[in-house]
mmCIF file of C-alpha atoms in Angstrom:
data_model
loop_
_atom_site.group_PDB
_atom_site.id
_atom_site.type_symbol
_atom_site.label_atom_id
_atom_site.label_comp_id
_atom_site.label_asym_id
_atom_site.label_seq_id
_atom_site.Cartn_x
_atom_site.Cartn_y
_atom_site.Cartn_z
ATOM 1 C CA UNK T 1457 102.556 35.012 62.317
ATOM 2 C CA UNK T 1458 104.994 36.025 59.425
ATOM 3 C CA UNK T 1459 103.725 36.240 55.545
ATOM 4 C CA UNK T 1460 100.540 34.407 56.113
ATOM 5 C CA UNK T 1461 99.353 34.609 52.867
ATOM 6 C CA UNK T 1462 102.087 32.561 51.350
ATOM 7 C CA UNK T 1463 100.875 31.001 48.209
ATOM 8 C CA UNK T 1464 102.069 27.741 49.267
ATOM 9 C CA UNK T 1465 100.540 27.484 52.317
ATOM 10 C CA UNK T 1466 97.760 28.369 50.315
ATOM 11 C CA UNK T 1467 97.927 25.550 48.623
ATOM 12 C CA UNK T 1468 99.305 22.981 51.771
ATOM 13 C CA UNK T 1469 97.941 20.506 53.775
ATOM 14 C CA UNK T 1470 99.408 18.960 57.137
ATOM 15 C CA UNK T 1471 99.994 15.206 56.699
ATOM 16 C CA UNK T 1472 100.513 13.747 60.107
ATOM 17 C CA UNK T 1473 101.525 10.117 60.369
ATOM 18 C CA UNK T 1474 100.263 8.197 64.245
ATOM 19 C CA UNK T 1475 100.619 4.946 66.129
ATOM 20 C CA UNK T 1476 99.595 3.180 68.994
ATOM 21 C CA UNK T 1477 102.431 0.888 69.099
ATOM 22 C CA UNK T 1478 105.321 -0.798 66.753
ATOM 23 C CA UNK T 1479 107.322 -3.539 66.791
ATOM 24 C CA UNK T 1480 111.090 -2.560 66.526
ATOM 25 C CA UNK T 1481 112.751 -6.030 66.954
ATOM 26 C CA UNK T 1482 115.251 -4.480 64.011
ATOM 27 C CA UNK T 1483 116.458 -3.015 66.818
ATOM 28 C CA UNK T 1484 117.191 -5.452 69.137
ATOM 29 C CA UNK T 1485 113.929 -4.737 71.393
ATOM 30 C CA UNK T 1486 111.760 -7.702 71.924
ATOM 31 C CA UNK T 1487 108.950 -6.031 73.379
ATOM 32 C CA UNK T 1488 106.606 -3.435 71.044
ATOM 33 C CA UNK T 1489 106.804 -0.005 71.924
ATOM 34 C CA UNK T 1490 103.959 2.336 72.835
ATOM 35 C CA UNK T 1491 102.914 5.783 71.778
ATOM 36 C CA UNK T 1492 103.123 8.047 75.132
ATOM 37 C CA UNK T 1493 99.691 9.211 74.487
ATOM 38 C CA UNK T 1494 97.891 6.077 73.484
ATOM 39 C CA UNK T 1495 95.092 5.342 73.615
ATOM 40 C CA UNK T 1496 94.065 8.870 73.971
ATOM 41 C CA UNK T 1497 94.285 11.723 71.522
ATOM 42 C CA UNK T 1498 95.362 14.904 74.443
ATOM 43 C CA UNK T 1499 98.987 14.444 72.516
ATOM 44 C CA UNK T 1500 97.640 14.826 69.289
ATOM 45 C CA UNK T 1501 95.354 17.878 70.406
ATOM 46 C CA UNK T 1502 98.627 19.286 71.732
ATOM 47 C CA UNK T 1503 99.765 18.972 68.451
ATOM 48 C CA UNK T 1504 97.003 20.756 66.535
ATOM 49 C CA UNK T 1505 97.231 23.243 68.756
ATOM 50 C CA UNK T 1506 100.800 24.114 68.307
ATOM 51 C CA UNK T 1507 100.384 23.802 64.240
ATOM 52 C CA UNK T 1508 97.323 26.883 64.567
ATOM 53 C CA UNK T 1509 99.556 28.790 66.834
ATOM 54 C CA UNK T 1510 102.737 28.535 64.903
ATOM 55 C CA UNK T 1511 101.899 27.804 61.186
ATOM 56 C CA UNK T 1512 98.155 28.512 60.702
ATOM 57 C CA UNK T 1513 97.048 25.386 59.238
ATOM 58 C CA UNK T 1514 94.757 22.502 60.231
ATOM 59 C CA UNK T 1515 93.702 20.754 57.416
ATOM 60 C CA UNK T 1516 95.105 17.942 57.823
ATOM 61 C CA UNK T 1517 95.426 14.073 56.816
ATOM 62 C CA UNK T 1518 95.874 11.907 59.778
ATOM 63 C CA UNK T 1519 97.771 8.537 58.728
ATOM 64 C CA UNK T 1520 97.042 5.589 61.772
ATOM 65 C CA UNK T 1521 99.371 2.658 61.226
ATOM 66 C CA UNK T 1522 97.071 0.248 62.829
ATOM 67 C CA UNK T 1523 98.457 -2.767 64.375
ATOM 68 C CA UNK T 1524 94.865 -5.022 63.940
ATOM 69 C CA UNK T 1525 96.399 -7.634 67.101
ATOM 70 C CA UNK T 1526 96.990 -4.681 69.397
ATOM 71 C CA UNK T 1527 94.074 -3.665 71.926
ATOM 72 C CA UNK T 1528 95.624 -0.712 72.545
ATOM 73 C CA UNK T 1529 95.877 0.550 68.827
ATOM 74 C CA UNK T 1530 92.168 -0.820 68.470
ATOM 75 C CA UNK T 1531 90.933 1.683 71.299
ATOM 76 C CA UNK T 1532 93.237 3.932 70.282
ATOM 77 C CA UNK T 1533 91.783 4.213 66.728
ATOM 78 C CA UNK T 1534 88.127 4.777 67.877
ATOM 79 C CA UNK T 1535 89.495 7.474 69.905
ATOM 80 C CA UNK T 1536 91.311 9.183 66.872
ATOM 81 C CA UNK T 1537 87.759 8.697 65.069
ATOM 82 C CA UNK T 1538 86.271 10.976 67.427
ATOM 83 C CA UNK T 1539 89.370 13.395 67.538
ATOM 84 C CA UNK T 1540 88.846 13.317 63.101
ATOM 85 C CA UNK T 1541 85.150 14.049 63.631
ATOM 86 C CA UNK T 1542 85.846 16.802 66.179
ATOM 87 C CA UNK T 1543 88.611 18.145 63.957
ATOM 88 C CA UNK T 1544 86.741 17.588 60.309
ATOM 89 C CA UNK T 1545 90.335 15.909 60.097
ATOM 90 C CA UNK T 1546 90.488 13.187 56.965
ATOM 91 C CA UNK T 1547 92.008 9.644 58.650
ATOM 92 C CA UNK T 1548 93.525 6.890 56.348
ATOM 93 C CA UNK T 1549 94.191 3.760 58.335
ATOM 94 C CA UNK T 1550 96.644 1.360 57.131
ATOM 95 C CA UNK T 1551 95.925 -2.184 58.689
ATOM 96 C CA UNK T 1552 99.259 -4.107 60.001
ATOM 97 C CA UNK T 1553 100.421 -6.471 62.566
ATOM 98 C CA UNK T 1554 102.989 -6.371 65.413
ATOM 99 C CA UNK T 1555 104.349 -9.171 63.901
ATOM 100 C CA UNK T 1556 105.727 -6.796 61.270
ATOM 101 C CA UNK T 1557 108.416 -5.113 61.244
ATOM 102 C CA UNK T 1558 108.135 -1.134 61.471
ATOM 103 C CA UNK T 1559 110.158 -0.563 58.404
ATOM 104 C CA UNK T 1560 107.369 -2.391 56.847
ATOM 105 C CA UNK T 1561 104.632 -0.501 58.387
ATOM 106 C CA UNK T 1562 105.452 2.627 58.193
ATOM 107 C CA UNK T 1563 106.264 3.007 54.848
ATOM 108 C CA UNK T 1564 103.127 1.770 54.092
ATOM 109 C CA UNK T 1565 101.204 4.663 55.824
ATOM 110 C CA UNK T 1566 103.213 7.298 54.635
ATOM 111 C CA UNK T 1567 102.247 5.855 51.370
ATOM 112 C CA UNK T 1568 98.971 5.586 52.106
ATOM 113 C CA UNK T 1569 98.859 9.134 53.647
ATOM 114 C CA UNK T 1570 101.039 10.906 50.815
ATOM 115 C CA UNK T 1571 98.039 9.332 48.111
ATOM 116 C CA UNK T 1572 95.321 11.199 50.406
ATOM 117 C CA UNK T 1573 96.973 14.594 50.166
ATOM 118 C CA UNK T 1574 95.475 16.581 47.532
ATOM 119 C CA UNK T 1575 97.262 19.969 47.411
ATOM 120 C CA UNK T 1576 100.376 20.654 45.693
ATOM 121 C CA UNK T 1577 102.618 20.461 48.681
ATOM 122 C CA UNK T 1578 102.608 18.789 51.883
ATOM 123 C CA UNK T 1579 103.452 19.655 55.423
ATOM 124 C CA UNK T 1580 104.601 16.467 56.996
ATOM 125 C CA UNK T 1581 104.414 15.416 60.959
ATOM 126 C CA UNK T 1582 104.834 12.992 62.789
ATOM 127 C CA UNK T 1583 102.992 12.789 65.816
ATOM 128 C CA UNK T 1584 105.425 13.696 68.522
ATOM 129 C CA UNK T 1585 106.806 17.515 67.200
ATOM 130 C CA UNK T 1586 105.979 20.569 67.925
ATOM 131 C CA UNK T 1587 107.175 23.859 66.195
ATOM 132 C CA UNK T 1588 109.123 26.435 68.838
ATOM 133 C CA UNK T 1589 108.570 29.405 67.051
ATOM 134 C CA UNK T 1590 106.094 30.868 63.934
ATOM 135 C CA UNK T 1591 106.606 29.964 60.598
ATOM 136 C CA UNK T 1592 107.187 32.760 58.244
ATOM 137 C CA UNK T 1593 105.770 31.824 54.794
ATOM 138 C CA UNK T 1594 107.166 34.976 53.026
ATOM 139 C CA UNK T 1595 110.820 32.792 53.624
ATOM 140 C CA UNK T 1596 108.945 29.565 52.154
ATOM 141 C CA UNK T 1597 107.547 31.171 49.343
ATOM 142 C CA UNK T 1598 110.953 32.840 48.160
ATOM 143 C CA UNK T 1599 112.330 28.681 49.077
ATOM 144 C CA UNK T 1600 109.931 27.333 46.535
ATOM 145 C CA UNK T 1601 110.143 29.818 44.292
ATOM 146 C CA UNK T 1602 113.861 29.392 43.732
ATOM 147 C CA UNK T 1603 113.587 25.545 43.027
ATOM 148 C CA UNK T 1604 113.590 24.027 46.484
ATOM 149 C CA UNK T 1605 111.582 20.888 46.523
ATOM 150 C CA UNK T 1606 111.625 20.083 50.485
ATOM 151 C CA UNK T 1607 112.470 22.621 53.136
ATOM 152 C CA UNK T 1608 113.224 20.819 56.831
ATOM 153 C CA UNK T 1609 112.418 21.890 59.704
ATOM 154 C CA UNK T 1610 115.609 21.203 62.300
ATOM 155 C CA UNK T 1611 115.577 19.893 65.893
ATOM 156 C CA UNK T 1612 119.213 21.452 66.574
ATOM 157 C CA UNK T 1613 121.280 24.065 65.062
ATOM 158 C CA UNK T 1614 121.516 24.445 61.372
ATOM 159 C CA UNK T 1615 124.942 23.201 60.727
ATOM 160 C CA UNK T 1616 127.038 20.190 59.390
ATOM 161 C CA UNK T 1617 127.715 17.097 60.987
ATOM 162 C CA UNK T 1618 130.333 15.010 59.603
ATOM 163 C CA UNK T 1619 129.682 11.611 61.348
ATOM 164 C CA UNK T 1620 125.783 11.457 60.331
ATOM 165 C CA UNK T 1621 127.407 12.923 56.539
ATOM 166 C CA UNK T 1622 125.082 15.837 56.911
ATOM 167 C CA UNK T 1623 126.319 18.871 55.029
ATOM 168 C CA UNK T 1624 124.481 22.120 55.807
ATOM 169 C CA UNK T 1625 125.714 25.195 53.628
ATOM 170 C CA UNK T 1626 124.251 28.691 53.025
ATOM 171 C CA UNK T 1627 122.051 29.026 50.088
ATOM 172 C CA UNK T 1628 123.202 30.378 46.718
ATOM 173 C CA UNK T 1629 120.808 33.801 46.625
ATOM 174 C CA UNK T 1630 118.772 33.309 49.883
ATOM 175 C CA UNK T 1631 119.993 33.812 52.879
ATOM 176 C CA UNK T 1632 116.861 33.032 54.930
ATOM 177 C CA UNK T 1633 117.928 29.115 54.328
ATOM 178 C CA UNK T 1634 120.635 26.739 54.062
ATOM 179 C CA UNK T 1635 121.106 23.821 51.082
ATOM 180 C CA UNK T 1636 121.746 19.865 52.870
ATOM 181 C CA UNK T 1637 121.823 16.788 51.481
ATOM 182 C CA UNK T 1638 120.015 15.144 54.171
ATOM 183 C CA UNK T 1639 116.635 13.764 54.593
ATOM 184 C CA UNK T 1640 115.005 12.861 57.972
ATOM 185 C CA UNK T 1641 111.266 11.861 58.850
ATOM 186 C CA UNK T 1642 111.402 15.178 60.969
ATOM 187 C CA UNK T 1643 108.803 17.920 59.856
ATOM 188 C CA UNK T 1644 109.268 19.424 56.889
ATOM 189 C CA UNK T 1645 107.451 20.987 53.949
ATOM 190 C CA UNK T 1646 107.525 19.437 50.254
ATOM 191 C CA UNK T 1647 106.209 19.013 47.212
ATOM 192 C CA UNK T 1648 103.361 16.214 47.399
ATOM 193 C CA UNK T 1649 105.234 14.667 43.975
ATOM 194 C CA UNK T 1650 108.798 15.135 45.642
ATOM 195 C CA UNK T 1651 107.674 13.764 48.949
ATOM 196 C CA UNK T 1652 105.596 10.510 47.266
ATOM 197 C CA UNK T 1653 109.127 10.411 45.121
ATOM 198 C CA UNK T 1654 110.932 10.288 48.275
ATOM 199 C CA UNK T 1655 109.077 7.868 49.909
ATOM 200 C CA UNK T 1656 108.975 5.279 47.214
ATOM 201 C CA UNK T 1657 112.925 4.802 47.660
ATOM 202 C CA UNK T 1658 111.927 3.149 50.630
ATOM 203 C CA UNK T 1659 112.772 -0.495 50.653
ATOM 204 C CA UNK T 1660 109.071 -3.005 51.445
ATOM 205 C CA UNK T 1661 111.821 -6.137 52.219
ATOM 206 C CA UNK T 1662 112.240 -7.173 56.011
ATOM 207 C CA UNK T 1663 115.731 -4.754 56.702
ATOM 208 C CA UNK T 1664 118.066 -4.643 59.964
ATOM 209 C CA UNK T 1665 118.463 -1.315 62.073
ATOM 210 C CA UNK T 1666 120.901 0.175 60.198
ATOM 211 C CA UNK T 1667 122.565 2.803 62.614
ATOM 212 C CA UNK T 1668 123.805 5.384 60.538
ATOM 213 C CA UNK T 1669 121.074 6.199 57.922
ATOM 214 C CA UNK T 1670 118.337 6.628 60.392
ATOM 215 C CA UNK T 1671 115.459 4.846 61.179
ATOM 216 C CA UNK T 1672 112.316 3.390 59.391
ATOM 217 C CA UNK T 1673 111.795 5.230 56.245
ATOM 218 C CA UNK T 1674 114.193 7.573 56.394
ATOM 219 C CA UNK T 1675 117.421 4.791 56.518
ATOM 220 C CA UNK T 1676 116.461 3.536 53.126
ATOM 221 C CA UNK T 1677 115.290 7.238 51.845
ATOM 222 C CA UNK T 1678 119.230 8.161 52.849
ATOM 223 C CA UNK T 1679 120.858 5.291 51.821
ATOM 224 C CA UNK T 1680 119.862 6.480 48.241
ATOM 225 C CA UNK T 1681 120.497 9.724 48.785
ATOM 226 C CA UNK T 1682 123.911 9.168 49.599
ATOM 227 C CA UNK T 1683 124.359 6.450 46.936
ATOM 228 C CA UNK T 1684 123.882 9.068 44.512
ATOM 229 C CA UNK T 1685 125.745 11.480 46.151
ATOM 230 C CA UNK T 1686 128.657 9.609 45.788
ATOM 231 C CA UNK T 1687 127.983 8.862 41.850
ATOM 232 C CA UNK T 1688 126.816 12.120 40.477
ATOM 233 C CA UNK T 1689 128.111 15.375 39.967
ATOM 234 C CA UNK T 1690 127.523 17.768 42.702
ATOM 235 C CA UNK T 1691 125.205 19.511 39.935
ATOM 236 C CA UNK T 1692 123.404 16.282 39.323
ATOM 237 C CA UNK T 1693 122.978 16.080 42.751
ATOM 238 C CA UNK T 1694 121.319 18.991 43.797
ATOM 239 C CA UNK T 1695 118.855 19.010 40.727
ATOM 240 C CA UNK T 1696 117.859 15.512 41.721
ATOM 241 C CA UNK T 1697 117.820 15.970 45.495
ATOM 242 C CA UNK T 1698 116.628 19.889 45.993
ATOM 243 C CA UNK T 1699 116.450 19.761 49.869
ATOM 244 C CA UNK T 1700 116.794 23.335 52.197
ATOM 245 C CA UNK T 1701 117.317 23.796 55.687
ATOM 246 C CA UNK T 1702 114.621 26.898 57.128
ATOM 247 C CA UNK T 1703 116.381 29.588 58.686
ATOM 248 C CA UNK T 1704 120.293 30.326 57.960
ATOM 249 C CA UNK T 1705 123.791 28.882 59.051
ATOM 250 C CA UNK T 1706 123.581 28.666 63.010
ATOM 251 C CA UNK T 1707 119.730 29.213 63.109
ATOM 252 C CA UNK T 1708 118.767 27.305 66.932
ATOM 253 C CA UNK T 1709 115.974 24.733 66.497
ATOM 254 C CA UNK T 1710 112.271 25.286 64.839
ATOM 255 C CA UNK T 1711 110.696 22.006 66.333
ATOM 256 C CA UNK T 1712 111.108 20.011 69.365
ATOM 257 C CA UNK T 1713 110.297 16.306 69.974
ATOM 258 C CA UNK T 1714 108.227 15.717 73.265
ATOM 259 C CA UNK T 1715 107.463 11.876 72.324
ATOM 260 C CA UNK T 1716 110.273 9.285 74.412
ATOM 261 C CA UNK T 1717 109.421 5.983 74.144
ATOM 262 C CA UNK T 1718 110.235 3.611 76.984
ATOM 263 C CA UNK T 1719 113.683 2.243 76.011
ATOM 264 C CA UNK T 1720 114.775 5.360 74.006
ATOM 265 C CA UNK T 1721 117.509 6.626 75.908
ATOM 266 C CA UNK T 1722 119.071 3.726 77.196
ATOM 267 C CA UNK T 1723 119.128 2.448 74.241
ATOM 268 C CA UNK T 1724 120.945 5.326 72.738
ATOM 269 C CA UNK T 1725 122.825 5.241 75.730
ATOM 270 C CA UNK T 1726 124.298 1.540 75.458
ATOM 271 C CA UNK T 1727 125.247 2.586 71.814
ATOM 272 C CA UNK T 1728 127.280 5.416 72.870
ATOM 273 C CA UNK T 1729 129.152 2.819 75.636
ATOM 274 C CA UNK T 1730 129.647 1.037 73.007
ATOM 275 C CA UNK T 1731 131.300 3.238 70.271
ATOM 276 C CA UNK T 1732 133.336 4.785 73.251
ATOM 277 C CA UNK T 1733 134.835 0.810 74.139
ATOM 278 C CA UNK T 1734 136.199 0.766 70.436
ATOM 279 C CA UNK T 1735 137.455 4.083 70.621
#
């Protein structure tokens, strides 16, 4: 592993957010959706397995989103008690229903996660990523250093795509990174002030799906984002919103996803039919 005595992953801890099961009705599915692992914890081993191989860190903050009326997210939680024991792993549980909405939910354990980190930055997971190659923390240190606030991780290639408004561009004095305007609940590393910042823009009101900003947390995080793009200067903007890209302009991806929920492709699927019928 590259520059493993970076001083901020001296000062890091992993922050990884979990479920058994949410309700997604925003999104025009009736029926909750379940975790691919739950009620067991062999995913979540997978994942803290990856995280010593690729980043060297395990101290960690585990964030359940515990649906209270769901028997599998009541096994699954005295599983992930034994998993924190096992793990000396810190979990924060944050007591819902499935009769809540997952915009609702959600935000409130990555609140409730971000205020049980206690280092000055943050390494943030959700439970279903997995790194694809080692992290070099000489290039996060020299990130940091120069002002950036969050540093994503991406699950493609590091460039721009116009129809999510995602602008990737090489970084002024570093080109080990790129500058974007975009946030995503995909890994990344931050600030613990930026990242509670960030996840305070989130809206607590009942909202719809809404397609192109994302998903829960991170539709409302981007909505904001973009609102101010639009209204301040491109200076204002990038001392507000200090976001990086690791690697540079064309890097291939640093994580992967290996968590499908039932549903997730056809759904995706019948959204592309449809675009393609109004084209």
């Amino acid at each position: 592993m590259q520059g493993s005595t970076g001083a901020v992953k001296a000062n890091t801890q992993v922050l990884i957010i979990t479920h058994a099961s949410k309700n997604v009705s925003e999104q025009g599915i009736k029926d909750p959706l379940l975790y691919p692992g739950a009620p067991h914890t062999h995913l979540l081993e997978d994942v803290f397995c990856n995280l010593e191989q690729r980043i060297g860190l395990t101290d960690a903050v585990i964030a359940f989103d515990h649906k209270i009326d769901c028997p599998i997210s009541r096994l699954y939680l005295d599983n992930l008690r034994q998993f924190c024991d096992r793990r000396t792993v810190r979990l924060v549980v944050s007591p819902s229903s499935l009769l809540m909405g997952n915009q609702l939910t959600a935000t409130a354990a990555f609140m409730r996660g971000i205020e049980a980190i206690e280092t000055s930055h943050v390494l943030f997971f959700e439970h279903d990523h997995v790194f694809l190659r080692d992290l070099d923390w000489g290039i996060v240190d020299q990130a940091f250093g120069m002002g950036v606030r969050m540093l994503r991780f991406n699950e493609g290639v590091n460039t721009s795509r116009a129809d999510w408004r995602e602008s990737v561009t090489p970084m002024p004095g570093c080109n080990k990174i790129c500058e974007t305007n975009y946030y995503c609940n995909k890994p990344f590393l931050a600030t613990t002030e930026f990242c509670r910042t960030l996840f305070e823009l989130a809206e607590r009101q009942v909202p719809t799906w809404n397609g192109l900003f994302g998903g829960f947390v991170e539709g409302p995080v981007m909505r904001q984002i973009l609102a101010d793009e639009f209204n301040l200067s491109r200076e204002e903007f990038r001392r507000r919103y200090p976001i990086a890209l690791y690697g540079p302009l064309g890097a291939p991806p640093m994580i992967e996803h290996f968590g499908v929920f039932p549903g997730r492709r056809a759904r995706w699927t019948k959204a592309l039919k449809s675009w393609l019928k109004r084209g």
